[in-house]
Amino acid sequence: MSTFTIQQVFLAMEEAMPSIKGKFPPKVILMTVDGQSFCIDGREGSVSEGEGSVKGDLTVTTTLETLSKLLTKKLTPQQAFMKGLLKIKGNMGLAMKLTILINATRTKLPTPKL
């Protein structure tokens, strides 16, 4: 069971974008979580639902459960990738920069209920 909802995660990502301006590359990441698509635009500093109208520099596919584990530090991005829980297509260097976004998002999420 996931700790967060998809809406909570992507709202937190959007809130985190201003704090990583200049640290996060000006690239477009298309992320699909449990079949729901989001566009993370590092150029505009925005996160929106849907694939957007631009081609992504990186495509990431995962589940909400895996994303929640990444955000609660129960799993590292490298572990998720090696276990096949995080599928990546495109710029692998950009994939490594996702840690910046994950760390910033973590600070904007509500405290999980235990």
mmCIF file of N, CA and C in Angstrom:
data_model
loop_
_atom_site.group_PDB
_atom_site.id
_atom_site.type_symbol
_atom_site.label_atom_id
_atom_site.label_comp_id
_atom_site.label_asym_id
_atom_site.label_seq_id
_atom_site.Cartn_x
_atom_site.Cartn_y
_atom_site.Cartn_z
ATOM 1 N N MET A 1 0.838 -1.185 0.000
ATOM 2 C CA MET A 1 0.000 0.000 0.000
ATOM 3 C C MET A 1 0.884 1.251 0.000
ATOM 4 N N SER A 2 0.474 2.242 -0.747
ATOM 5 C CA SER A 2 1.249 3.469 -0.893
ATOM 6 C C SER A 2 1.033 4.423 0.280
ATOM 7 N N THR A 3 2.067 5.160 0.603
ATOM 8 C CA THR A 3 2.014 6.143 1.681
ATOM 9 C C THR A 3 1.315 7.426 1.239
ATOM 10 N N PHE A 4 1.439 7.767 -0.046
ATOM 11 C CA PHE A 4 0.903 9.017 -0.577
ATOM 12 C C PHE A 4 -0.006 8.745 -1.768
ATOM 13 N N THR A 5 -0.849 9.726 -2.105
ATOM 14 C CA THR A 5 -1.644 9.642 -3.331
ATOM 15 C C THR A 5 -0.837 10.254 -4.471
ATOM 16 N N ILE A 6 -1.215 9.920 -5.696
ATOM 17 C CA ILE A 6 -0.535 10.498 -6.862
ATOM 18 C C ILE A 6 -0.648 12.021 -6.822
ATOM 19 N N GLN A 7 -1.824 12.525 -6.457
ATOM 20 C CA GLN A 7 -2.038 13.973 -6.410
ATOM 21 C C GLN A 7 -1.122 14.634 -5.383
ATOM 22 N N GLN A 8 -0.962 14.022 -4.213
ATOM 23 C CA GLN A 8 -0.074 14.585 -3.189
ATOM 24 C C GLN A 8 1.365 14.667 -3.691
ATOM 25 N N VAL A 9 1.807 13.609 -4.351
ATOM 26 C CA VAL A 9 3.190 13.556 -4.832
ATOM 27 C C VAL A 9 3.448 14.637 -5.874
ATOM 28 N N PHE A 10 2.569 14.739 -6.872
ATOM 29 C CA PHE A 10 2.835 15.689 -7.943
ATOM 30 C C PHE A 10 2.558 17.132 -7.537
ATOM 31 N N LEU A 11 1.667 17.358 -6.578
ATOM 32 C CA LEU A 11 1.490 18.702 -6.027
ATOM 33 C C LEU A 11 2.760 19.105 -5.266
ATOM 34 N N ALA A 12 3.315 18.173 -4.498
ATOM 35 C CA ALA A 12 4.563 18.442 -3.770
ATOM 36 C C ALA A 12 5.713 18.699 -4.744
ATOM 37 N N MET A 13 5.750 17.956 -5.859
ATOM 38 C CA MET A 13 6.791 18.188 -6.873
ATOM 39 C C MET A 13 6.682 19.592 -7.438
ATOM 40 N N GLU A 14 5.454 20.008 -7.731
ATOM 41 C CA GLU A 14 5.261 21.352 -8.284
ATOM 42 C C GLU A 14 5.687 22.417 -7.278
ATOM 43 N N GLU A 15 5.343 22.211 -6.003
ATOM 44 C CA GLU A 15 5.738 23.161 -4.958
ATOM 45 C C GLU A 15 7.260 23.193 -4.781
ATOM 46 N N ALA A 16 7.921 22.073 -5.062
ATOM 47 C CA ALA A 16 9.375 21.978 -4.883
ATOM 48 C C ALA A 16 10.161 22.599 -6.036
ATOM 49 N N MET A 17 9.558 22.729 -7.197
ATOM 50 C CA MET A 17 10.285 23.196 -8.386
ATOM 51 C C MET A 17 11.014 24.532 -8.187
ATOM 52 N N PRO A 18 10.392 25.561 -7.575
ATOM 53 C CA PRO A 18 11.129 26.830 -7.406
ATOM 54 C C PRO A 18 12.401 26.681 -6.561
ATOM 55 N N SER A 19 12.388 25.767 -5.607
ATOM 56 C CA SER A 19 13.553 25.616 -4.723
ATOM 57 C C SER A 19 14.741 24.943 -5.411
ATOM 58 N N ILE A 20 14.515 24.308 -6.567
ATOM 59 C CA ILE A 20 15.621 23.639 -7.266
ATOM 60 C C ILE A 20 15.987 24.334 -8.573
ATOM 61 N N LYS A 21 15.394 25.502 -8.788
ATOM 62 C CA LYS A 21 15.726 26.259 -10.003
ATOM 63 C C LYS A 21 17.231 26.535 -10.016
ATOM 64 N N GLY A 22 17.864 26.262 -11.132
ATOM 65 C CA GLY A 22 19.303 26.429 -11.245
ATOM 66 C C GLY A 22 20.083 25.168 -10.903
ATOM 67 N N LYS A 23 19.466 24.253 -10.147
ATOM 68 C CA LYS A 23 20.109 22.986 -9.795
ATOM 69 C C LYS A 23 19.595 21.856 -10.682
ATOM 70 N N PHE A 24 18.347 21.999 -11.118
ATOM 71 C CA PHE A 24 17.709 20.963 -11.935
ATOM 72 C C PHE A 24 17.822 21.361 -13.401
ATOM 73 N N PRO A 25 18.189 20.434 -14.273
ATOM 74 C CA PRO A 25 18.403 20.772 -15.688
ATOM 75 C C PRO A 25 17.142 21.288 -16.384
ATOM 76 N N PRO A 26 17.301 22.186 -17.342
ATOM 77 C CA PRO A 26 16.151 22.703 -18.101
ATOM 78 C C PRO A 26 15.712 21.689 -19.158
ATOM 79 N N LYS A 27 15.207 20.565 -18.703
ATOM 80 C CA LYS A 27 14.794 19.463 -19.569
ATOM 81 C C LYS A 27 13.369 19.049 -19.229
ATOM 82 N N VAL A 28 12.778 18.237 -20.103
ATOM 83 C CA VAL A 28 11.411 17.760 -19.905
ATOM 84 C C VAL A 28 11.439 16.269 -19.575
ATOM 85 N N ILE A 29 10.768 15.916 -18.476
ATOM 86 C CA ILE A 29 10.660 14.522 -18.056
ATOM 87 C C ILE A 29 9.195 14.124 -18.131
ATOM 88 N N LEU A 30 8.924 13.056 -18.832
ATOM 89 C CA LEU A 30 7.578 12.502 -18.875
ATOM 90 C C LEU A 30 7.555 11.332 -17.903
ATOM 91 N N MET A 31 6.655 11.395 -16.921
ATOM 92 C CA MET A 31 6.594 10.356 -15.899
ATOM 93 C C MET A 31 5.213 9.720 -15.899
ATOM 94 N N THR A 32 5.192 8.398 -15.933
ATOM 95 C CA THR A 32 3.937 7.659 -15.854
ATOM 96 C C THR A 32 3.955 6.843 -14.573
ATOM 97 N N VAL A 33 2.944 7.085 -13.734
ATOM 98 C CA VAL A 33 2.821 6.394 -12.456
ATOM 99 C C VAL A 33 1.475 5.686 -12.447
ATOM 100 N N ASP A 34 1.508 4.366 -12.394
ATOM 101 C CA ASP A 34 0.286 3.557 -12.431
ATOM 102 C C ASP A 34 -0.624 3.958 -13.588
ATOM 103 N N GLY A 35 -0.034 4.229 -14.741
ATOM 104 C CA GLY A 35 -0.800 4.561 -15.943
ATOM 105 C C GLY A 35 -1.202 6.022 -16.070
ATOM 106 N N GLN A 36 -0.959 6.824 -15.064
ATOM 107 C CA GLN A 36 -1.299 8.249 -15.095
ATOM 108 C C GLN A 36 -0.047 9.040 -15.474
ATOM 109 N N SER A 37 -0.161 9.890 -16.501
ATOM 110 C CA SER A 37 1.000 10.615 -17.036
ATOM 111 C C SER A 37 1.120 12.025 -16.480
ATOM 112 N N PHE A 38 2.380 12.440 -16.293
ATOM 113 C CA PHE A 38 2.702 13.784 -15.835
ATOM 114 C C PHE A 38 3.894 14.295 -16.621
ATOM 115 N N CYS A 39 3.932 15.608 -16.803
ATOM 116 C CA CYS A 39 5.033 16.256 -17.503
ATOM 117 C C CYS A 39 5.750 17.166 -16.501
ATOM 118 N N ILE A 40 7.013 16.881 -16.269
ATOM 119 C CA ILE A 40 7.841 17.691 -15.375
ATOM 120 C C ILE A 40 8.740 18.523 -16.275
ATOM 121 N N ASP A 41 8.474 19.818 -16.320
ATOM 122 C CA ASP A 41 9.182 20.706 -17.242
ATOM 123 C C ASP A 41 10.206 21.538 -16.475
ATOM 124 N N GLY A 42 11.462 21.139 -16.566
ATOM 125 C CA GLY A 42 12.540 21.850 -15.879
ATOM 126 C C GLY A 42 12.819 23.215 -16.473
ATOM 127 N N ARG A 43 12.382 23.438 -17.724
ATOM 128 C CA ARG A 43 12.588 24.749 -18.360
ATOM 129 C C ARG A 43 11.651 25.779 -17.758
ATOM 130 N N GLU A 44 10.395 25.360 -17.559
ATOM 131 C CA GLU A 44 9.367 26.257 -17.034
ATOM 132 C C GLU A 44 9.235 26.169 -15.513
ATOM 133 N N GLY A 45 9.804 25.124 -14.929
ATOM 134 C CA GLY A 45 9.651 24.915 -13.488
ATOM 135 C C GLY A 45 8.243 24.504 -13.132
ATOM 136 N N SER A 46 7.645 23.657 -13.986
ATOM 137 C CA SER A 46 6.249 23.282 -13.764
ATOM 138 C C SER A 46 6.058 21.770 -13.819
ATOM 139 N N VAL A 47 4.957 21.340 -13.218
ATOM 140 C CA VAL A 47 4.536 19.946 -13.258
ATOM 141 C C VAL A 47 3.070 19.958 -13.657
ATOM 142 N N SER A 48 2.722 19.191 -14.694
ATOM 143 C CA SER A 48 1.329 19.165 -15.132
ATOM 144 C C SER A 48 0.902 17.742 -15.449
ATOM 145 N N GLU A 49 -0.391 17.519 -15.318
ATOM 146 C CA GLU A 49 -0.931 16.203 -15.638
ATOM 147 C C GLU A 49 -1.025 16.060 -17.146
ATOM 148 N N GLY A 50 -0.788 14.866 -17.632
ATOM 149 C CA GLY A 50 -0.795 14.621 -19.067
ATOM 150 C C GLY A 50 0.624 14.635 -19.604
ATOM 151 N N GLU A 51 0.761 14.244 -20.857
ATOM 152 C CA GLU A 51 2.095 14.129 -21.446
ATOM 153 C C GLU A 51 2.642 15.442 -21.979
ATOM 154 N N GLY A 52 1.818 16.460 -22.034
ATOM 155 C CA GLY A 52 2.281 17.736 -22.565
ATOM 156 C C GLY A 52 2.424 17.670 -24.074
ATOM 157 N N SER A 53 2.791 18.774 -24.664
ATOM 158 C CA SER A 53 2.867 18.850 -26.125
ATOM 159 C C SER A 53 4.295 18.744 -26.646
ATOM 160 N N VAL A 54 5.246 18.532 -25.755
ATOM 161 C CA VAL A 54 6.646 18.441 -26.175
ATOM 162 C C VAL A 54 7.173 17.023 -25.973
ATOM 163 N N LYS A 55 8.212 16.708 -26.720
ATOM 164 C CA LYS A 55 8.863 15.410 -26.577
ATOM 165 C C LYS A 55 9.738 15.457 -25.329
ATOM 166 N N GLY A 56 9.656 14.441 -24.526
ATOM 167 C CA GLY A 56 10.448 14.396 -23.307
ATOM 168 C C GLY A 56 11.895 14.020 -23.560
ATOM 169 N N ASP A 57 12.787 14.578 -22.753
ATOM 170 C CA ASP A 57 14.199 14.200 -22.791
ATOM 171 C C ASP A 57 14.411 12.882 -22.054
ATOM 172 N N LEU A 58 13.456 12.566 -21.172
ATOM 173 C CA LEU A 58 13.524 11.359 -20.364
ATOM 174 C C LEU A 58 12.105 10.877 -20.108
ATOM 175 N N THR A 59 11.904 9.571 -20.184
ATOM 176 C CA THR A 59 10.612 8.973 -19.855
ATOM 177 C C THR A 59 10.833 8.006 -18.701
ATOM 178 N N VAL A 60 10.044 8.178 -17.639
ATOM 179 C CA VAL A 60 10.150 7.340 -16.449
ATOM 180 C C VAL A 60 8.801 6.672 -16.220
ATOM 181 N N THR A 61 8.828 5.361 -15.990
ATOM 182 C CA THR A 61 7.603 4.619 -15.708
ATOM 183 C C THR A 61 7.801 3.857 -14.405
ATOM 184 N N THR A 62 6.822 3.991 -13.505
ATOM 185 C CA THR A 62 6.906 3.311 -12.212
ATOM 186 C C THR A 62 5.509 3.169 -11.616
ATOM 187 N N THR A 63 5.461 2.696 -10.381
ATOM 188 C CA THR A 63 4.196 2.586 -9.661
ATOM 189 C C THR A 63 4.192 3.602 -8.520
ATOM 190 N N LEU A 64 3.010 3.889 -8.019
ATOM 191 C CA LEU A 64 2.899 4.804 -6.883
ATOM 192 C C LEU A 64 3.589 4.205 -5.655
ATOM 193 N N GLU A 65 3.492 2.902 -5.497
ATOM 194 C CA GLU A 65 4.150 2.250 -4.363
ATOM 195 C C GLU A 65 5.669 2.459 -4.410
ATOM 196 N N THR A 66 6.262 2.281 -5.588
ATOM 197 C CA THR A 66 7.709 2.490 -5.737
ATOM 198 C C THR A 66 8.073 3.949 -5.500
ATOM 199 N N LEU A 67 7.290 4.863 -6.066
ATOM 200 C CA LEU A 67 7.552 6.291 -5.888
ATOM 201 C C LEU A 67 7.458 6.673 -4.412
ATOM 202 N N SER A 68 6.475 6.124 -3.706
ATOM 203 C CA SER A 68 6.341 6.390 -2.271
ATOM 204 C C SER A 68 7.553 5.879 -1.499
ATOM 205 N N LYS A 69 8.054 4.705 -1.885
ATOM 206 C CA LYS A 69 9.246 4.159 -1.215
ATOM 207 C C LYS A 69 10.467 5.032 -1.473
ATOM 208 N N LEU A 70 10.564 5.587 -2.679
ATOM 209 C CA LEU A 70 11.667 6.505 -2.982
ATOM 210 C C LEU A 70 11.569 7.758 -2.117
ATOM 211 N N LEU A 71 10.357 8.264 -1.960
ATOM 212 C CA LEU A 71 10.149 9.507 -1.217
ATOM 213 C C LEU A 71 10.287 9.336 0.297
ATOM 214 N N THR A 72 10.124 8.109 0.779
ATOM 215 C CA THR A 72 10.272 7.858 2.217
ATOM 216 C C THR A 72 11.611 7.194 2.544
ATOM 217 N N LYS A 73 12.505 7.164 1.562
ATOM 218 C CA LYS A 73 13.863 6.617 1.710
ATOM 219 C C LYS A 73 13.889 5.127 2.047
ATOM 220 N N LYS A 74 12.836 4.407 1.682
ATOM 221 C CA LYS A 74 12.825 2.957 1.873
ATOM 222 C C LYS A 74 13.473 2.258 0.682
ATOM 223 N N LEU A 75 13.769 3.048 -0.361
ATOM 224 C CA LEU A 75 14.348 2.525 -1.589
ATOM 225 C C LEU A 75 15.127 3.659 -2.246
ATOM 226 N N THR A 76 16.281 3.349 -2.811
ATOM 227 C CA THR A 76 17.030 4.369 -3.549
ATOM 228 C C THR A 76 16.677 4.261 -5.029
ATOM 229 N N PRO A 77 16.853 5.339 -5.788
ATOM 230 C CA PRO A 77 16.580 5.261 -7.226
ATOM 231 C C PRO A 77 17.396 4.159 -7.914
ATOM 232 N N GLN A 78 18.631 3.966 -7.486
ATOM 233 C CA GLN A 78 19.477 2.931 -8.078
ATOM 234 C C GLN A 78 18.915 1.539 -7.800
ATOM 235 N N GLN A 79 18.460 1.295 -6.567
ATOM 236 C CA GLN A 79 17.855 0.004 -6.225
ATOM 237 C C GLN A 79 16.597 -0.228 -7.049
ATOM 238 N N ALA A 80 15.764 0.804 -7.161
ATOM 239 C CA ALA A 80 14.516 0.683 -7.918
ATOM 240 C C ALA A 80 14.802 0.347 -9.377
ATOM 241 N N PHE A 81 15.804 0.996 -9.959
ATOM 242 C CA PHE A 81 16.163 0.740 -11.353
ATOM 243 C C PHE A 81 16.691 -0.682 -11.528
ATOM 244 N N MET A 82 17.591 -1.098 -10.651
ATOM 245 C CA MET A 82 18.193 -2.434 -10.755
ATOM 246 C C MET A 82 17.169 -3.547 -10.546
ATOM 247 N N LYS A 83 16.142 -3.289 -9.733
ATOM 248 C CA LYS A 83 15.092 -4.284 -9.494
ATOM 249 C C LYS A 83 14.007 -4.249 -10.568
ATOM 250 N N GLY A 84 14.120 -3.308 -11.510
ATOM 251 C CA GLY A 84 13.120 -3.200 -12.566
ATOM 252 C C GLY A 84 11.846 -2.494 -12.135
ATOM 253 N N LEU A 85 11.887 -1.817 -10.988
ATOM 254 C CA LEU A 85 10.716 -1.104 -10.476
ATOM 255 C C LEU A 85 10.607 0.300 -11.057
ATOM 256 N N LEU A 86 11.679 0.768 -11.660
ATOM 257 C CA LEU A 86 11.758 2.100 -12.253
ATOM 258 C C LEU A 86 12.304 1.910 -13.661
ATOM 259 N N LYS A 87 11.473 2.159 -14.656
ATOM 260 C CA LYS A 87 11.893 1.987 -16.047
ATOM 261 C C LYS A 87 12.230 3.356 -16.625
ATOM 262 N N ILE A 88 13.373 3.425 -17.295
ATOM 263 C CA ILE A 88 13.868 4.700 -17.806
ATOM 264 C C ILE A 88 14.208 4.573 -19.281
ATOM 265 N N LYS A 89 13.752 5.577 -20.064
ATOM 266 C CA LYS A 89 14.105 5.666 -21.488
ATOM 267 C C LYS A 89 14.602 7.069 -21.745
ATOM 268 N N GLY A 90 15.727 7.175 -22.414
ATOM 269 C CA GLY A 90 16.231 8.504 -22.754
ATOM 270 C C GLY A 90 17.536 8.821 -22.059
ATOM 271 N N ASN A 91 17.705 10.076 -21.722
ATOM 272 C CA ASN A 91 18.937 10.637 -21.184
ATOM 273 C C ASN A 91 19.249 10.097 -19.782
ATOM 274 N N MET A 92 20.190 9.166 -19.697
ATOM 275 C CA MET A 92 20.534 8.549 -18.416
ATOM 276 C C MET A 92 21.180 9.554 -17.455
ATOM 277 N N GLY A 93 21.914 10.518 -17.981
ATOM 278 C CA GLY A 93 22.486 11.566 -17.138
ATOM 279 C C GLY A 93 21.400 12.377 -16.448
ATOM 280 N N LEU A 94 20.320 12.637 -17.174
ATOM 281 C CA LEU A 94 19.177 13.352 -16.605
ATOM 282 C C LEU A 94 18.497 12.496 -15.544
ATOM 283 N N ALA A 95 18.452 11.200 -15.771
ATOM 284 C CA ALA A 95 17.854 10.295 -14.782
ATOM 285 C C ALA A 95 18.584 10.409 -13.442
ATOM 286 N N MET A 96 19.894 10.584 -13.495
ATOM 287 C CA MET A 96 20.678 10.722 -12.265
ATOM 288 C C MET A 96 20.316 12.008 -11.516
ATOM 289 N N LYS A 97 19.860 13.019 -12.236
ATOM 290 C CA LYS A 97 19.484 14.299 -11.625
ATOM 291 C C LYS A 97 18.111 14.231 -10.952
ATOM 292 N N LEU A 98 17.367 13.148 -11.168
ATOM 293 C CA LEU A 98 16.055 13.009 -10.533
ATOM 294 C C LEU A 98 16.153 13.036 -9.011
ATOM 295 N N THR A 99 17.301 12.660 -8.474
ATOM 296 C CA THR A 99 17.499 12.682 -7.028
ATOM 297 C C THR A 99 17.290 14.093 -6.474
ATOM 298 N N ILE A 100 17.683 15.102 -7.225
ATOM 299 C CA ILE A 100 17.481 16.499 -6.811
ATOM 300 C C ILE A 100 15.992 16.767 -6.622
ATOM 301 N N LEU A 101 15.189 16.337 -7.595
ATOM 302 C CA LEU A 101 13.740 16.543 -7.532
ATOM 303 C C LEU A 101 13.115 15.708 -6.419
ATOM 304 N N ILE A 102 13.547 14.467 -6.268
ATOM 305 C CA ILE A 102 13.000 13.597 -5.219
ATOM 306 C C ILE A 102 13.286 14.183 -3.838
ATOM 307 N N ASN A 103 14.504 14.639 -3.609
ATOM 308 C CA ASN A 103 14.854 15.222 -2.305
ATOM 309 C C ASN A 103 14.050 16.484 -2.016
ATOM 310 N N ALA A 104 13.871 17.337 -3.012
ATOM 311 C CA ALA A 104 13.096 18.570 -2.824
ATOM 312 C C ALA A 104 11.622 18.254 -2.608
ATOM 313 N N THR A 105 11.104 17.261 -3.311
ATOM 314 C CA THR A 105 9.697 16.865 -3.170
ATOM 315 C C THR A 105 9.441 16.327 -1.771
ATOM 316 N N ARG A 106 10.375 15.564 -1.265
ATOM 317 C CA ARG A 106 10.252 14.967 0.068
ATOM 318 C C ARG A 106 9.956 16.037 1.125
ATOM 319 N N THR A 107 10.547 17.215 0.989
ATOM 320 C CA THR A 107 10.364 18.283 1.983
ATOM 321 C C THR A 107 8.987 18.929 1.906
ATOM 322 N N LYS A 108 8.273 18.729 0.805
ATOM 323 C CA LYS A 108 6.968 19.364 0.613
ATOM 324 C C LYS A 108 5.801 18.419 0.890
ATOM 325 N N LEU A 109 6.086 17.142 1.094
ATOM 326 C CA LEU A 109 5.023 16.161 1.319
ATOM 327 C C LEU A 109 4.514 16.209 2.750
ATOM 328 N N PRO A 110 3.237 15.836 2.949
ATOM 329 C CA PRO A 110 2.732 15.746 4.318
ATOM 330 C C PRO A 110 3.445 14.612 5.055
ATOM 331 N N THR A 111 3.542 14.715 6.359
ATOM 332 C CA THR A 111 4.165 13.662 7.152
ATOM 333 C C THR A 111 3.303 12.414 7.070
ATOM 334 N N PRO A 112 3.895 11.268 6.679
ATOM 335 C CA PRO A 112 3.094 10.046 6.561
ATOM 336 C C PRO A 112 2.586 9.583 7.916
ATOM 337 N N LYS A 113 1.355 9.054 7.912
ATOM 338 C CA LYS A 113 0.776 8.518 9.146
ATOM 339 C C LYS A 113 1.309 7.115 9.364
ATOM 340 N N LEU A 114 1.733 6.842 10.566
ATOM 341 C CA LEU A 114 2.294 5.519 10.880
ATOM 342 C C LEU A 114 1.236 4.605 11.420
#
